[in-house]
Amino acid sequence: MFSYRHAFHAGNHADVLKHTVLIATLQYLTQKDAALTVLDTHAGAGLYRLDGDYASKSGEASEGVLKLAQAPVAELAPILQDYLAMVRSFNQGSGIRNYPGSPFISQALLRSHDKLKLFELHPTDMRSLAGNVAQLEAGRQLAVLHEDGFEGVKKFLPPVSRRALLLCDPSYELKTDYGRVLDMVADSLKRFPTGCYAVWYPIIPRPEAHDLPRRLKTMAVKAGKSWLHATLTVKSNKTSERGGLPASGMFLVSPPFQLKEQLKPAMPQLVKLLGQDGNATFTLESGG
Ligand code: SAM
């Protein structure tokens, strides 16, 4: 069984990028009244304690969300203000102890007629997720599935609602995850060409990690879809003696049309606030 526990990484720079993009995307998709289905292929535990054993041990949130939260909020790009407001909505007072994962973020933004399908394979995270979502009393609108997310999404595509966002956020603990992401997106685009697909990936010195966005772009272009690719690097991958992820990216097929404009002022701010050495940088590209 896998050893990855997202609780060690909750609120790190990769979560800041991923969840900022997720919030902006869902805000856009919920502007229309028509029902939306959100498929979260790798859900994690849903809600995390930043003062718990896992997060305290890794200290990653202190270089991510907690650092961002120290900046004067009015000076932040609106998309980052929305991200911090979302995180703060799970906390009381000025401190940030609770951190919402993608399931809780989605649930907070969805309406009563939308659907949320959460896949989680690890028994421990599955138990935490089931316990956490039980507090939400979301009823039939929300389903937690103890299944392989790559396979499980197939039965929901195309969705009854004919509108969907699929978030694919694996831990990439297995090298095969990269290929499975590509197969899943290719298959999903065939089943449901008009869906919005969002893939998170780590930028690490591994050929599969470099190939993934390139191949997603080729896939989007071939399918005649628009795409957006945002990456955030916080440090050199050579100087990370303390370990930790140096960089990550989000690749979207059929992103909200204004997402790039929203990210333009946010990305340099993330570099400035979360950068850990002179290698900190970002990229923001789109096409289609
Ligand atoms: N999406 C979450 C968030 O943003 O809060 C974090 C997810 S974490 C990066 C990846 C999760 O996927 C882990 O909890 C892991 O146990 C789970 N996992 C690994 N392989 C899986 C699979 N094939 N299907 C579903 N879940 C899987």
Short mmCIF file of C-alpha atoms and ligand atoms in Angstrom, two decimals:
data_model
loop_
_atom_site.label_atom_id
_atom_site.label_comp_id
_atom_site.label_asym_id
_atom_site.label_seq_id
_atom_site.Cartn_x
_atom_site.Cartn_y
_atom_site.Cartn_z
CA MET A 1 0.00 0.00 0.00
CA PHE A 2 1.10 3.56 -0.64
CA SER A 3 2.92 5.55 2.03
CA TYR A 4 1.91 9.00 0.72
CA ARG A 5 -0.24 10.94 3.21
CA HIS A 6 -1.39 14.33 2.02
CA ALA A 7 -1.60 15.48 5.66
CA PHE A 8 2.20 16.04 5.57
CA HIS A 9 1.84 18.39 2.61
CA ALA A 10 -1.48 20.15 3.23
CA GLY A 11 -1.24 23.88 2.58
CA ASN A 12 2.18 23.73 0.92
CA HIS A 13 3.04 25.83 -2.18
CA ALA A 14 1.65 23.13 -4.47
CA ASP A 15 -1.69 23.19 -2.64
CA VAL A 16 -1.71 27.00 -2.85
CA LEU A 17 -1.41 26.85 -6.66
CA LYS A 18 -3.79 23.90 -7.09
CA HIS A 19 -6.50 25.19 -4.78
CA THR A 20 -6.29 28.77 -6.10
CA VAL A 21 -6.94 27.40 -9.60
CA LEU A 22 -9.67 25.05 -8.33
CA ILE A 23 -11.55 27.86 -6.56
CA ALA A 24 -11.39 30.21 -9.57
CA THR A 25 -12.52 27.42 -11.90
CA LEU A 26 -15.45 26.45 -9.71
CA GLN A 27 -16.48 30.07 -9.21
CA TYR A 28 -16.70 30.38 -12.98
CA LEU A 29 -18.49 27.07 -13.56
CA THR A 30 -21.11 27.81 -10.90
CA GLN A 31 -22.07 31.13 -12.46
CA LYS A 32 -24.50 29.28 -14.71
CA ASP A 33 -27.58 27.85 -12.99
CA ALA A 34 -27.30 24.49 -14.81
CA ALA A 35 -26.14 21.64 -12.57
CA LEU A 36 -22.44 20.78 -12.42
CA THR A 37 -20.72 17.48 -11.54
CA VAL A 38 -17.29 17.59 -9.92
CA LEU A 39 -15.20 14.42 -10.12
CA ASP A 40 -12.24 14.41 -7.71
CA THR A 41 -10.20 11.34 -8.71
CA HIS A 42 -7.75 11.55 -5.78
CA ALA A 43 -9.60 13.18 -2.90
CA GLY A 44 -7.32 12.72 0.12
CA ALA A 45 -8.72 13.18 3.65
CA GLY A 46 -10.72 16.32 2.82
CA LEU A 47 -9.77 18.42 5.83
CA TYR A 48 -6.42 18.75 7.61
CA ARG A 49 -5.09 20.13 10.91
CA LEU A 50 -2.05 22.32 10.35
CA ASP A 51 -1.16 22.04 14.04
CA GLY A 52 -1.44 18.24 14.03
CA ASP A 53 1.47 15.80 14.07
CA TYR A 54 1.74 15.35 10.30
CA ALA A 55 1.77 18.99 9.23
CA SER A 56 3.90 20.15 12.19
CA LYS A 57 6.51 17.52 11.38
CA SER A 58 6.87 18.58 7.75
CA GLY A 59 6.40 22.35 8.27
CA GLU A 60 5.35 22.66 4.62
CA ALA A 61 2.28 24.83 5.31
CA SER A 62 4.48 27.44 6.99
CA GLU A 63 6.18 27.92 3.62
CA GLY A 64 2.86 27.86 1.77
CA VAL A 65 -0.53 29.04 2.92
CA LEU A 66 0.73 30.39 6.27
CA LYS A 67 3.34 32.55 4.53
CA LEU A 68 0.80 33.85 2.02
CA ALA A 69 -1.57 34.67 4.90
CA GLN A 70 1.04 37.04 6.37
CA ALA A 71 0.91 39.32 3.30
CA PRO A 72 -1.33 42.42 3.41
CA VAL A 73 -4.48 40.90 1.93
CA ALA A 74 -5.60 44.03 0.07
CA GLU A 75 -2.36 43.96 -1.95
CA LEU A 76 -2.94 40.41 -3.19
CA ALA A 77 -4.42 39.55 -6.58
CA PRO A 78 -8.19 38.93 -6.24
CA ILE A 79 -7.76 35.22 -7.02
CA LEU A 80 -5.36 34.89 -4.04
CA GLN A 81 -7.71 36.87 -1.82
CA ASP A 82 -10.45 34.38 -2.72
CA TYR A 83 -8.13 31.47 -1.90
CA LEU A 84 -7.27 32.90 1.52
CA ALA A 85 -10.92 33.72 2.22
CA MET A 86 -11.79 30.09 1.47
CA VAL A 87 -9.10 28.80 3.86
CA ARG A 88 -10.13 31.31 6.54
CA SER A 89 -13.78 30.21 6.24
CA PHE A 90 -12.69 26.92 7.87
CA ASN A 91 -11.04 28.75 10.76
CA GLN A 92 -12.12 31.03 13.57
CA GLY A 93 -10.17 34.12 14.57
CA SER A 94 -6.97 35.19 12.86
CA GLY A 95 -5.04 31.90 13.08
CA ILE A 96 -5.14 29.14 10.44
CA ARG A 97 -5.29 25.69 12.02
CA ASN A 98 -7.66 23.91 9.64
CA TYR A 99 -6.87 23.47 5.98
CA PRO A 100 -9.54 22.43 3.44
CA GLY A 101 -8.52 19.89 0.82
CA SER A 102 -10.11 19.75 -2.62
CA PRO A 103 -13.29 17.90 -1.41
CA PHE A 104 -14.14 20.58 1.15
CA ILE A 105 -13.29 23.41 -1.24
CA SER A 106 -15.55 21.95 -3.92
CA GLN A 107 -18.33 21.26 -1.47
CA ALA A 108 -18.17 24.86 -0.22
CA LEU A 109 -18.65 26.22 -3.74
CA LEU A 110 -21.21 23.77 -5.14
CA ARG A 111 -24.96 24.34 -5.02
CA SER A 112 -27.61 21.90 -3.76
CA HIS A 113 -28.35 20.69 -7.31
CA ASP A 114 -24.67 19.98 -8.15
CA LYS A 115 -22.93 16.64 -7.58
CA LEU A 116 -19.56 15.84 -6.04
CA LYS A 117 -17.92 12.41 -6.50
CA LEU A 118 -14.87 11.78 -4.34
CA PHE A 119 -12.52 8.86 -5.00
CA GLU A 120 -9.96 7.75 -2.42
CA LEU A 121 -8.12 4.44 -2.49
CA HIS A 122 -6.06 4.48 0.71
CA PRO A 123 -7.98 2.94 3.65
CA THR A 124 -6.65 5.45 6.22
CA ASP A 125 -7.43 8.52 4.14
CA MET A 126 -10.71 6.95 3.09
CA ARG A 127 -11.73 6.61 6.77
CA SER A 128 -10.68 10.22 7.48
CA LEU A 129 -12.49 11.46 4.38
CA ALA A 130 -15.69 9.58 5.22
CA GLY A 131 -15.56 10.89 8.80
CA ASN A 132 -14.87 14.45 7.68
CA VAL A 133 -17.61 14.61 5.04
CA ALA A 134 -20.12 13.06 7.49
CA GLN A 135 -20.06 16.46 9.27
CA LEU A 136 -21.28 18.14 6.09
CA GLU A 137 -24.68 16.44 5.94
CA ALA A 138 -24.54 16.85 2.18
CA GLY A 139 -26.86 13.89 1.53
CA ARG A 140 -27.16 12.48 -1.97
CA GLN A 141 -25.36 15.40 -3.55
CA LEU A 142 -22.01 14.00 -2.37
CA ALA A 143 -20.61 10.48 -2.81
CA VAL A 144 -17.41 9.07 -1.32
CA LEU A 145 -16.10 6.10 -3.27
CA HIS A 146 -13.41 3.77 -1.99
CA GLU A 147 -12.21 3.06 -5.51
CA ASP A 148 -9.43 3.67 -7.98
CA GLY A 149 -10.19 7.17 -9.25
CA PHE A 150 -8.63 6.64 -12.68
CA GLU A 151 -11.09 3.82 -13.40
CA GLY A 152 -13.99 5.01 -11.27
CA VAL A 153 -14.60 8.24 -13.17
CA LYS A 154 -15.53 6.30 -16.30
CA LYS A 155 -18.96 5.46 -14.99
CA PHE A 156 -19.77 9.15 -14.46
CA LEU A 157 -18.72 10.36 -17.91
CA PRO A 158 -20.66 11.80 -19.60
CA PRO A 159 -22.36 13.15 -16.47
CA VAL A 160 -26.14 13.36 -16.28
CA SER A 161 -25.75 17.11 -15.75
CA ARG A 162 -23.79 17.42 -19.06
CA ARG A 163 -21.44 19.83 -17.27
CA ALA A 164 -18.40 18.63 -15.34
CA LEU A 165 -15.08 19.53 -13.82
CA LEU A 166 -12.65 16.65 -13.30
CA LEU A 167 -9.76 17.27 -10.91
CA CYS A 168 -6.96 14.72 -11.13
CA ASP A 169 -4.46 15.10 -8.30
CA PRO A 170 -2.53 11.85 -7.77
CA SER A 171 0.44 11.52 -5.43
CA TYR A 172 2.58 10.15 -8.32
CA GLU A 173 4.09 7.74 -5.84
CA LEU A 174 3.90 5.14 -8.56
CA LYS A 175 5.73 5.95 -11.78
CA THR A 176 2.74 4.46 -13.63
CA ASP A 177 0.52 7.33 -12.38
CA TYR A 178 1.87 9.61 -15.14
CA GLY A 179 0.73 7.23 -17.88
CA ARG A 180 -2.55 6.59 -16.10
CA VAL A 181 -3.28 10.33 -15.98
CA LEU A 182 -2.72 10.58 -19.74
CA ASP A 183 -4.87 7.53 -20.47
CA MET A 184 -7.62 8.79 -18.19
CA VAL A 185 -7.71 12.28 -19.78
CA ALA A 186 -7.66 10.80 -23.30
CA ASP A 187 -10.49 8.42 -22.44
CA SER A 188 -12.48 11.14 -20.63
CA LEU A 189 -12.19 13.52 -23.59
CA LYS A 190 -13.71 10.80 -25.77
CA ARG A 191 -16.52 10.10 -23.31
CA PHE A 192 -17.19 13.76 -22.56
CA PRO A 193 -15.44 16.21 -24.91
CA THR A 194 -16.99 19.34 -23.37
CA GLY A 195 -15.76 18.72 -19.82
CA CYS A 196 -13.19 20.85 -18.02
CA TYR A 197 -10.15 18.77 -16.98
CA ALA A 198 -7.60 19.92 -14.39
CA VAL A 199 -4.43 17.93 -13.69
CA TRP A 200 -1.89 18.70 -10.98
CA TYR A 201 1.63 17.32 -11.33
CA PRO A 202 5.00 17.65 -9.54
CA ILE A 203 7.95 19.19 -11.37
CA ILE A 204 10.78 16.87 -10.42
CA PRO A 205 13.79 15.53 -12.30
CA ARG A 206 11.98 12.57 -13.82
CA PRO A 207 11.30 12.18 -17.57
CA GLU A 208 7.64 11.26 -17.01
CA ALA A 209 7.06 14.50 -15.06
CA HIS A 210 8.51 16.60 -17.90
CA ASP A 211 6.57 14.70 -20.54
CA LEU A 212 3.19 14.95 -18.83
CA PRO A 213 2.29 18.60 -19.61
CA ARG A 214 3.78 18.30 -23.11
CA ARG A 215 1.62 15.28 -23.85
CA LEU A 216 -1.49 16.85 -22.29
CA LYS A 217 -0.96 19.86 -24.54
CA THR A 218 -0.69 17.65 -27.63
CA MET A 219 -3.86 15.86 -26.58
CA ALA A 220 -5.78 19.13 -26.06
CA VAL A 221 -4.62 20.56 -29.38
CA LYS A 222 -5.52 17.36 -31.26
CA ALA A 223 -8.97 17.39 -29.66
CA GLY A 224 -9.42 21.04 -30.69
CA LYS A 225 -9.65 22.16 -27.05
CA SER A 226 -8.29 25.24 -25.32
CA TRP A 227 -5.69 24.69 -22.59
CA LEU A 228 -3.85 26.49 -19.81
CA HIS A 229 -0.59 25.57 -18.13
CA ALA A 230 0.63 27.28 -14.95
CA THR A 231 3.77 26.30 -13.04
CA LEU A 232 5.21 27.60 -9.79
CA THR A 233 8.83 26.97 -8.80
CA VAL A 234 9.81 27.93 -5.26
CA LYS A 235 13.41 26.72 -5.24
CA SER A 236 16.07 24.94 -7.25
CA ASN A 237 15.68 21.19 -7.38
CA LYS A 238 19.42 20.94 -6.69
CA THR A 239 19.51 22.94 -3.46
CA SER A 240 16.62 21.26 -1.73
CA GLU A 241 18.71 19.61 1.01
CA ARG A 242 15.76 19.97 3.33
CA GLY A 243 13.80 17.93 0.85
CA GLY A 244 10.38 18.99 -0.21
CA LEU A 245 8.95 19.62 -3.61
CA PRO A 246 10.68 22.40 -5.58
CA ALA A 247 7.92 23.07 -8.14
CA SER A 248 4.56 21.95 -9.49
CA GLY A 249 2.15 22.65 -12.29
CA MET A 250 -1.52 22.73 -13.16
CA PHE A 251 -2.62 21.80 -16.66
CA LEU A 252 -6.21 22.48 -17.68
CA VAL A 253 -8.10 21.38 -20.77
CA SER A 254 -11.02 23.76 -21.56
CA PRO A 255 -10.21 26.17 -18.70
CA PRO A 256 -12.45 29.11 -17.81
CA PHE A 257 -11.71 31.78 -20.42
CA GLN A 258 -10.68 34.42 -17.89
CA LEU A 259 -8.46 32.18 -15.73
CA LYS A 260 -5.23 33.27 -17.42
CA GLU A 261 -6.00 36.95 -16.82
CA GLN A 262 -6.82 36.15 -13.18
CA LEU A 263 -3.53 34.28 -12.73
CA LYS A 264 -1.38 36.97 -14.41
CA PRO A 265 -1.13 39.24 -11.35
CA ALA A 266 -1.18 36.29 -8.91
CA MET A 267 1.76 34.24 -10.20
CA PRO A 268 4.50 36.88 -9.64
CA GLN A 269 3.08 37.48 -6.16
CA LEU A 270 3.32 33.77 -5.39
CA VAL A 271 6.93 33.77 -6.59
CA LYS A 272 7.75 36.78 -4.40
CA LEU A 273 5.97 35.50 -1.31
CA LEU A 274 6.63 31.76 -1.49
CA GLY A 275 9.98 31.72 -3.32
CA GLN A 276 12.73 30.12 -1.24
CA ASP A 277 15.77 30.96 -3.35
CA GLY A 278 16.82 32.85 -6.47
CA ASN A 279 15.46 30.11 -8.72
CA ALA A 280 11.85 30.85 -7.79
CA THR A 281 9.83 31.57 -10.91
CA PHE A 282 6.57 30.87 -12.72
CA THR A 283 5.27 30.12 -16.19
CA LEU A 284 1.80 30.82 -17.53
CA GLU A 285 0.85 29.67 -21.00
CA SER A 286 -2.37 28.97 -22.82
CA GLY A 287 -3.61 28.10 -26.26
CA GLY A 288 -6.55 27.01 -28.33
N1 SAM B 1 -6.84 16.24 -4.05
C1 SAM B 1 -6.48 16.33 -2.63
C2 SAM B 1 -6.51 17.79 -2.23
O1 SAM B 1 -6.26 18.66 -3.07
O2 SAM B 1 -6.82 18.06 -1.06
C3 SAM B 1 -5.15 15.71 -2.32
C4 SAM B 1 -4.95 14.34 -2.90
S1 SAM B 1 -3.40 13.59 -2.55
C5 SAM B 1 -2.27 14.50 -3.51
C6 SAM B 1 -3.56 12.08 -3.45
C7 SAM B 1 -4.48 11.06 -2.79
O3 SAM B 1 -4.77 10.04 -3.74
C8 SAM B 1 -3.91 10.34 -1.58
O4 SAM B 1 -4.79 10.51 -0.49
C9 SAM B 1 -3.83 8.87 -2.00
O5 SAM B 1 -4.12 7.98 -0.94
C10 SAM B 1 -4.88 8.79 -3.05
N2 SAM B 1 -4.71 7.75 -4.11
C11 SAM B 1 -3.58 7.19 -4.58
N3 SAM B 1 -3.84 6.40 -5.65
C12 SAM B 1 -5.19 6.48 -5.87
C13 SAM B 1 -6.05 5.95 -6.87
N4 SAM B 1 -5.59 5.16 -7.85
N5 SAM B 1 -7.37 6.27 -6.81
C14 SAM B 1 -7.84 7.09 -5.83
N6 SAM B 1 -7.06 7.62 -4.85
C15 SAM B 1 -5.75 7.34 -4.88
#
